[in-house]
Coordinates of C-alpha atoms in Angstrom, one line a residue:
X1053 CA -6.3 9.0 -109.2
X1054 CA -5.6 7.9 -112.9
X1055 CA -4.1 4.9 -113.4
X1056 CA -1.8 6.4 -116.1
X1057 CA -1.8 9.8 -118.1
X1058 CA -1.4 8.5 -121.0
X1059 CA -3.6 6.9 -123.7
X1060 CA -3.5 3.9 -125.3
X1061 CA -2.9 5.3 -128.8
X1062 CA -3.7 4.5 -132.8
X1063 CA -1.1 1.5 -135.0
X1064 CA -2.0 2.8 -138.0
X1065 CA -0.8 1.0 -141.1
X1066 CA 0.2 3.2 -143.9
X1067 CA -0.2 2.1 -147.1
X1068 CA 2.0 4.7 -149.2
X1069 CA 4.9 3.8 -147.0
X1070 CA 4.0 0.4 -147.2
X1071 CA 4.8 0.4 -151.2
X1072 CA 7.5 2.8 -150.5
X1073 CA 8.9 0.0 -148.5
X1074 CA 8.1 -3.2 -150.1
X1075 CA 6.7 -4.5 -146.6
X1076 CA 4.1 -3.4 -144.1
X1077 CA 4.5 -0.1 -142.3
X1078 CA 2.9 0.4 -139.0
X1079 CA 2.8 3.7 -137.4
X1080 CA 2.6 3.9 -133.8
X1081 CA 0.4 7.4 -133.4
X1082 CA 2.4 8.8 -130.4
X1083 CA 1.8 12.2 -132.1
X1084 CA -2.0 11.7 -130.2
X1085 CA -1.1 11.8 -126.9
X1086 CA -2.1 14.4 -124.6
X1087 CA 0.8 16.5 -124.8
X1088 CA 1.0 15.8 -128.1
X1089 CA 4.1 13.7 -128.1
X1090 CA 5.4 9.7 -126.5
X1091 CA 6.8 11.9 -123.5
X1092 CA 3.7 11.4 -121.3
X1093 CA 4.4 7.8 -120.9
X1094 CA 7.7 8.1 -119.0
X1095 CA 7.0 11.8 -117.3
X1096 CA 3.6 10.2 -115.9
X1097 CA 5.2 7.2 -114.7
X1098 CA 7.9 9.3 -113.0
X1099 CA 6.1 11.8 -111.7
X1100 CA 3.2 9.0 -110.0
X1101 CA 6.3 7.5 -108.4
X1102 CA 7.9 10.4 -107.4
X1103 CA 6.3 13.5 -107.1
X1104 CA 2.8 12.6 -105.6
X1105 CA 3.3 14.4 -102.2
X1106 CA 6.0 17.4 -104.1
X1107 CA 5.3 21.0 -103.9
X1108 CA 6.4 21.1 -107.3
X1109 CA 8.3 20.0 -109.9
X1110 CA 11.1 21.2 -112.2
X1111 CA 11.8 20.0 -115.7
X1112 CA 14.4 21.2 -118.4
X1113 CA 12.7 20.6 -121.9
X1114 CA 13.4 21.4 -125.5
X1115 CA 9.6 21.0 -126.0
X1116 CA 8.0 17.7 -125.3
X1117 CA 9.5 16.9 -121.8
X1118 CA 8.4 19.8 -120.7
X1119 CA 4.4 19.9 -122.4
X1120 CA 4.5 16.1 -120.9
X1121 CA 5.7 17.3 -117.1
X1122 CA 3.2 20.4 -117.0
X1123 CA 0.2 18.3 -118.3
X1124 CA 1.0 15.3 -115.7
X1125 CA 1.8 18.2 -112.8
X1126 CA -1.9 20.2 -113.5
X1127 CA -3.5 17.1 -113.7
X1128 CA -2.2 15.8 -110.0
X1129 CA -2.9 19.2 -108.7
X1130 CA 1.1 19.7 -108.5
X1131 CA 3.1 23.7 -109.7
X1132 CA 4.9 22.7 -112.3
X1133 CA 8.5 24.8 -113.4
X1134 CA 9.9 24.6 -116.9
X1135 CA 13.1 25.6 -118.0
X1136 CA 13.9 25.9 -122.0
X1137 CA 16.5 27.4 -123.3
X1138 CA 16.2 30.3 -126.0
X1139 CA 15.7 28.0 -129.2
X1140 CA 12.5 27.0 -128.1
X1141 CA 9.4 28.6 -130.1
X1142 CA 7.0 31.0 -128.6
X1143 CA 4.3 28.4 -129.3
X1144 CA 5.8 26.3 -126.8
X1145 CA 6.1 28.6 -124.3
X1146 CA 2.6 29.7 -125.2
X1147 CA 1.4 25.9 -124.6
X1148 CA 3.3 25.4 -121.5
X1149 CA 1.6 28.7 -120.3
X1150 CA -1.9 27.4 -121.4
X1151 CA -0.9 24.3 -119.0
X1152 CA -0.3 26.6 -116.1
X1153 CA 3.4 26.0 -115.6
X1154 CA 5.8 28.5 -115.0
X1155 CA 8.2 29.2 -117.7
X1156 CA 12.0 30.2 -117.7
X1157 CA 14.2 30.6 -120.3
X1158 CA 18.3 29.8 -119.8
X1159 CA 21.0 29.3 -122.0
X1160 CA 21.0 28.6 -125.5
X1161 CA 20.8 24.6 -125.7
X1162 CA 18.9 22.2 -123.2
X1163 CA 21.9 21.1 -121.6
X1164 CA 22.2 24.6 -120.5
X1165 CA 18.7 24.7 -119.2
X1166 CA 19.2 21.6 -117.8
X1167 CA 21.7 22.7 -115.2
X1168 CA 19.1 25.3 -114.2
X1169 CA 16.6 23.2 -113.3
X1170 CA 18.8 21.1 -111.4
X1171 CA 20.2 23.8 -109.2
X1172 CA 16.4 24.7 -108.7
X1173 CA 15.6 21.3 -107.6
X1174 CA 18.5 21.9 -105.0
X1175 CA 17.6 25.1 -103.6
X1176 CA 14.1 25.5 -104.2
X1177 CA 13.1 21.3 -102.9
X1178 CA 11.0 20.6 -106.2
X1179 CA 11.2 17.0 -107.8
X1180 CA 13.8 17.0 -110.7
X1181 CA 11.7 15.5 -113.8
X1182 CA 14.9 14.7 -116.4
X1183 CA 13.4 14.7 -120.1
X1184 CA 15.0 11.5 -120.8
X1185 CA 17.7 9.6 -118.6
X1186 CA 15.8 8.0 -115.7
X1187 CA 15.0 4.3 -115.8
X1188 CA 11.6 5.1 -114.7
X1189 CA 11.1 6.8 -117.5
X1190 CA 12.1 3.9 -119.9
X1191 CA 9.8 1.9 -117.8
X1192 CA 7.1 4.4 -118.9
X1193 CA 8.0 4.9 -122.6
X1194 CA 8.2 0.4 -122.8
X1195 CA 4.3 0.5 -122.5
X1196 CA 4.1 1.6 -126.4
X1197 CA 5.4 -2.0 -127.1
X1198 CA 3.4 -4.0 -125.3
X1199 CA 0.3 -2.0 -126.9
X1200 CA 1.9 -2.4 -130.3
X1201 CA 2.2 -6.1 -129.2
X1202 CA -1.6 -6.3 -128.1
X1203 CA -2.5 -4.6 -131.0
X1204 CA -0.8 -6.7 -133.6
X1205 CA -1.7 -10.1 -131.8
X1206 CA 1.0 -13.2 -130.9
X1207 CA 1.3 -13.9 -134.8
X1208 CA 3.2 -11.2 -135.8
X1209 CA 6.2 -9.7 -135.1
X1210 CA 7.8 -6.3 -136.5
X1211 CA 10.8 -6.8 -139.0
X1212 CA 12.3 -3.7 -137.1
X1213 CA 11.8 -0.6 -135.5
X1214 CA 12.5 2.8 -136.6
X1215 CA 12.5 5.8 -133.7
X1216 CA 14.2 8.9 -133.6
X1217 CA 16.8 9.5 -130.7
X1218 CA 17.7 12.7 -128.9
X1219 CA 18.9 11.8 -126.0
X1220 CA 17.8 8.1 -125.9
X1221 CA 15.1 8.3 -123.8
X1222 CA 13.0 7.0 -126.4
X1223 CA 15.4 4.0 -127.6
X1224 CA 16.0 2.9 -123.9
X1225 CA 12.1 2.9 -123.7
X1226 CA 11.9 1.1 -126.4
X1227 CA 14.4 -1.7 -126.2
X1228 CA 12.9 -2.1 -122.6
X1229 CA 9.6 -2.5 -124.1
X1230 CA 11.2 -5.1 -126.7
X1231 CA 12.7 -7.2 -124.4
X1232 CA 9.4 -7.1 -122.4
X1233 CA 7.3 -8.9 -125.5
X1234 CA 10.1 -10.9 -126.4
X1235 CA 10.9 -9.1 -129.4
X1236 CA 14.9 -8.3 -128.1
X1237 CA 16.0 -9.9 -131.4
X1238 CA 14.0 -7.0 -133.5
X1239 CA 16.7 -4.6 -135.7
X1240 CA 15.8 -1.5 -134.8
X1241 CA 17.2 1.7 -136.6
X1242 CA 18.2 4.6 -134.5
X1243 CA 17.6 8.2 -136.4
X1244 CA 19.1 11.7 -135.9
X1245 CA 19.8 14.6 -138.1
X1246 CA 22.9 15.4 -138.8
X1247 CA 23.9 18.4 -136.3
X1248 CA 21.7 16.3 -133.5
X1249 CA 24.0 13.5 -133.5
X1250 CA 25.0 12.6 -130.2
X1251 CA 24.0 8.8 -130.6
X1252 CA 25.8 8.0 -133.9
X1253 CA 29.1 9.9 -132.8
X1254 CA 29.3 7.8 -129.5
X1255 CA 28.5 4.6 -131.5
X1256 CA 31.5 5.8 -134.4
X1257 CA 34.0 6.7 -131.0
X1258 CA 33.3 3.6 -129.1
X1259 CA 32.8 5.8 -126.1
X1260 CA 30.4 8.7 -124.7
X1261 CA 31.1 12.4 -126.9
X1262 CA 29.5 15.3 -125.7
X1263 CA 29.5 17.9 -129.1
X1264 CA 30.4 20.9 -129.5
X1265 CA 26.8 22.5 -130.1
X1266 CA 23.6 21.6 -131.8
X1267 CA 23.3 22.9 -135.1
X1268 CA 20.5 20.7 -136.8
X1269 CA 17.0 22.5 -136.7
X1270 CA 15.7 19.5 -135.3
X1271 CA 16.0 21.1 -131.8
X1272 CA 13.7 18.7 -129.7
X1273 CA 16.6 16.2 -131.0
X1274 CA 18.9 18.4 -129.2
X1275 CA 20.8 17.1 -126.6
X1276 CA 24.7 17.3 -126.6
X1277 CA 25.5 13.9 -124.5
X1278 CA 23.5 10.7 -125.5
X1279 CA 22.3 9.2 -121.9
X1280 CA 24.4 6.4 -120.5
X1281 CA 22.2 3.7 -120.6
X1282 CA 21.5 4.4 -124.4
X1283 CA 25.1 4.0 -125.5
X1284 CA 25.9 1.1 -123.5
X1285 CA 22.7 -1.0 -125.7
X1286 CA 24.6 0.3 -128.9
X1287 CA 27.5 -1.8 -127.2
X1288 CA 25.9 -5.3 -126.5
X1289 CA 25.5 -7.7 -128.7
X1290 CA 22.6 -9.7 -128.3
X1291 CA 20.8 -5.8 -129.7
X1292 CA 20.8 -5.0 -133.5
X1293 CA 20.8 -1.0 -133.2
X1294 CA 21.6 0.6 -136.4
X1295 CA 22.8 3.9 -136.2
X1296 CA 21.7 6.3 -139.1
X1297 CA 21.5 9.9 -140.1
X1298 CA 19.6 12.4 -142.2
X1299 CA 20.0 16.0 -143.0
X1300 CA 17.8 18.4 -142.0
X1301 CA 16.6 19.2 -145.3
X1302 CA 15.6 15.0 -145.3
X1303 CA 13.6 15.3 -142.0
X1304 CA 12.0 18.6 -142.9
X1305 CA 11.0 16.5 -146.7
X1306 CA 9.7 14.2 -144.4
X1307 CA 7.3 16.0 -142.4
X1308 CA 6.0 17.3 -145.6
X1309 CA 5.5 14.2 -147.0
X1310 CA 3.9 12.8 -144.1
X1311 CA 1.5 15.9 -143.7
X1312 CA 0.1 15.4 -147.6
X1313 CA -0.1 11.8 -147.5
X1314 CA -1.4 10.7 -143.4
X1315 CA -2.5 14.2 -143.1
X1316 CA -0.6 14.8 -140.0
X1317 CA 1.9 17.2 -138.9
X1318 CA 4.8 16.2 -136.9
X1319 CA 8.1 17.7 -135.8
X1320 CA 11.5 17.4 -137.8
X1321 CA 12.5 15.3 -134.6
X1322 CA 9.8 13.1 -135.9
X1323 CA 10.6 13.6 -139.1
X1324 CA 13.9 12.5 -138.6
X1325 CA 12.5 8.7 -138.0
X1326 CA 10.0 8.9 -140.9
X1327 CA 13.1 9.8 -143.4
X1328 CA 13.8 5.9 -142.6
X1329 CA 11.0 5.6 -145.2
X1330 CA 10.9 8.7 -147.4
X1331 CA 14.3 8.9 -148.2
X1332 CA 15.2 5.4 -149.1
X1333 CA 17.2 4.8 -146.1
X1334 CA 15.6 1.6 -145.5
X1335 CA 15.7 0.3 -148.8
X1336 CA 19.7 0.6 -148.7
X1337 CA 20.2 -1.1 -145.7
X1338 CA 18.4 -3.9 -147.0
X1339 CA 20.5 -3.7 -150.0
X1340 CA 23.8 -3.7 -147.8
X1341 CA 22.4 -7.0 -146.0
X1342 CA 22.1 -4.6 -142.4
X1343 CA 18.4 -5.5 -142.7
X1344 CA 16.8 -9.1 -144.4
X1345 CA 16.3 -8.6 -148.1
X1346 CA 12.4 -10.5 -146.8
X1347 CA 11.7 -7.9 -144.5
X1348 CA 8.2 -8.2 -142.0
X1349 CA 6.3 -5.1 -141.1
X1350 CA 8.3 -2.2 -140.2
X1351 CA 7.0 -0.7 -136.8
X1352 CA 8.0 3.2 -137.2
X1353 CA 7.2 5.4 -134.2
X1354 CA 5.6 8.8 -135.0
X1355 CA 7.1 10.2 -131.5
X1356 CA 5.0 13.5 -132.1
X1357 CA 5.9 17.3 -131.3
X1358 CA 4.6 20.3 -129.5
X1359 CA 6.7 22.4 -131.3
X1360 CA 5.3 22.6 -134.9
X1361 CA 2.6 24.4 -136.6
X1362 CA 1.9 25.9 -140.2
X1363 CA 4.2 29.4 -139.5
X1364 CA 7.1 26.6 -137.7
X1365 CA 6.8 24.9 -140.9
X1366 CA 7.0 27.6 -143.3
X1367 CA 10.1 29.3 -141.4
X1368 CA 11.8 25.9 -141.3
X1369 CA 10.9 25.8 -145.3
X1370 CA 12.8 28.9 -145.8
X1371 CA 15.4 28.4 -143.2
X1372 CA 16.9 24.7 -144.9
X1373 CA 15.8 26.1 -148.7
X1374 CA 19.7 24.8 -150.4

């Protein structure tokens, strides 16, 4: 059996974002993963723990959770169910296809999806995979530290972190991670799109929201109710989390930018932490003293996409045109 599913992937060091930045920017590659995004860290860990002697498992996904839970589940031999709801692409469900997981498609945003698979779990026995609230999960995701760590060597130590949240998943993993290398003390900046931002209006309320609906294009971003665990690290104050957020149009600028200069398409998920860079967002909150003026390298995490090719990027090009 494989020790893990996922690989020990590329810190890249950009050097246009770099002078964009005034500092050094290191991008961790989680784009290169098997199923093409950081979601294979947590799903494999999950499912090694809990679904080794399943007769299947069940997993709501706008995208990623679910490529991650039907790569982990053909590779342990295990049927695999996916539930999306209808604003996923047909690439997507193409992919999950190609993976040999079953697909179904219910309700309009993942949370309605999500309440699908858990009623499967329930009647049909299958192992409930959640996309992003389960501490083994985190426990997963914290391994892209400790290979940044590795990678970088005991001398240095990021000047922040920038990563995209959805439903936090990511940001629990990574804080975990943080505190694992002894890096707790590193700012890190928490993106969404506007229309995707369950995150920032729970930090702004002081308390949970769920909204209304998703209405950024950034769907892999889209969850309604930041998890728990997420919120209540906004809260404590030994963590510097800075909340941001870009429009749509921002991420989607992003993506483009980042696929002419690293020659790598992403998602506007993604794109949503590399706006950090390409919009200037950085550069203000070192100006407002929310980040030192003497910044070290900036750690940015390219958390990756299934969800995105050339016709994707064109309709979202003509979709967000202002």
């Amino acid at each position: 059996m494989a020790e893990h599913f996922h690989l020990n992937t590329p810190l890249l060091e950009s050097t246009s974002m770099s002078r964009r930045v005034g500092t050094t920017v290191y991008l961790k590659m989680e784009n290169s993963q098997p199923s093409g995004s950081f979601k294979i860290r947590g799903i494999g860990h999950l499912c090694q723990q809990l679904a080794r002697q399943s007769k299947g498992v069940v997993c709501s996904s706008g995208g990623n959770a679910g490529m991650a839970a039907a790569y982990v589940a053909r590779k342990m031999g295990v049927p695999a169910t996916i539930i999306l709801p209808s604003s996923s692409p047909q690439m997507v469900i193409q992919g999950l296809q190609d993976q040999g997981a079953a697909v179904k498609i219910v309700g309009k945003v993942w949370d309605d999806a999500n309440a699908e698979a858990l009623r499967l779990a329930e009647t049909e026995g299958l192992t409930y995979v959640p996309p992003f609230d389960h501490p083994l999960l985190w426990q997963g995701h914290a391994s892209m530290i400790s290979e940044v760590a590795a990678s970088l060597g005991p001398s240095v130590k990021p000047g922040a972190v920038v990563v995209s949240v959805g439903g936090g998943g990511l940001l629990c993993g990574v804080i975990q991670g943080l505190k694992d290398v002894g890096w707790a003390d590193v700012p890190i900046v928490a993106m969404e799109t506007v229309g995707a931002d369950c995150f920032n209006a729970a930090v702004k309320e002081g308390r949970i929201v769920t909204l209304d609906d998703i209405t950024s294009e950034a769907k892999c971003l889209g969850a309604k109710t930041v998890c728990k665990q997420a919120f209540e690290y906004s809260q404590c104050s030994e963590l510097t989390i800075i909340s941001e957020l870009v429009t749509d149009q921002q991420a989607l600028h992003a993506v483009e930018t980042f696929l002419d200069e690293e020659r790598v398409l992403v998602e506007m998920a993604c794109g949503a932490a590399l706006a950090a860079v390409y919009s200037g967002l950085i550069r203000r909150l070192q100006d407002e003293g929310r980040l030192p003026t003497l910044l070290g390298p900036l750690l940015v995490i390219v958390c990756g996409g299934s969800s995105v090719n050339m016709e994707q990027l064109i309709s979202l090009k003509h979709k967000l045109q202002t």
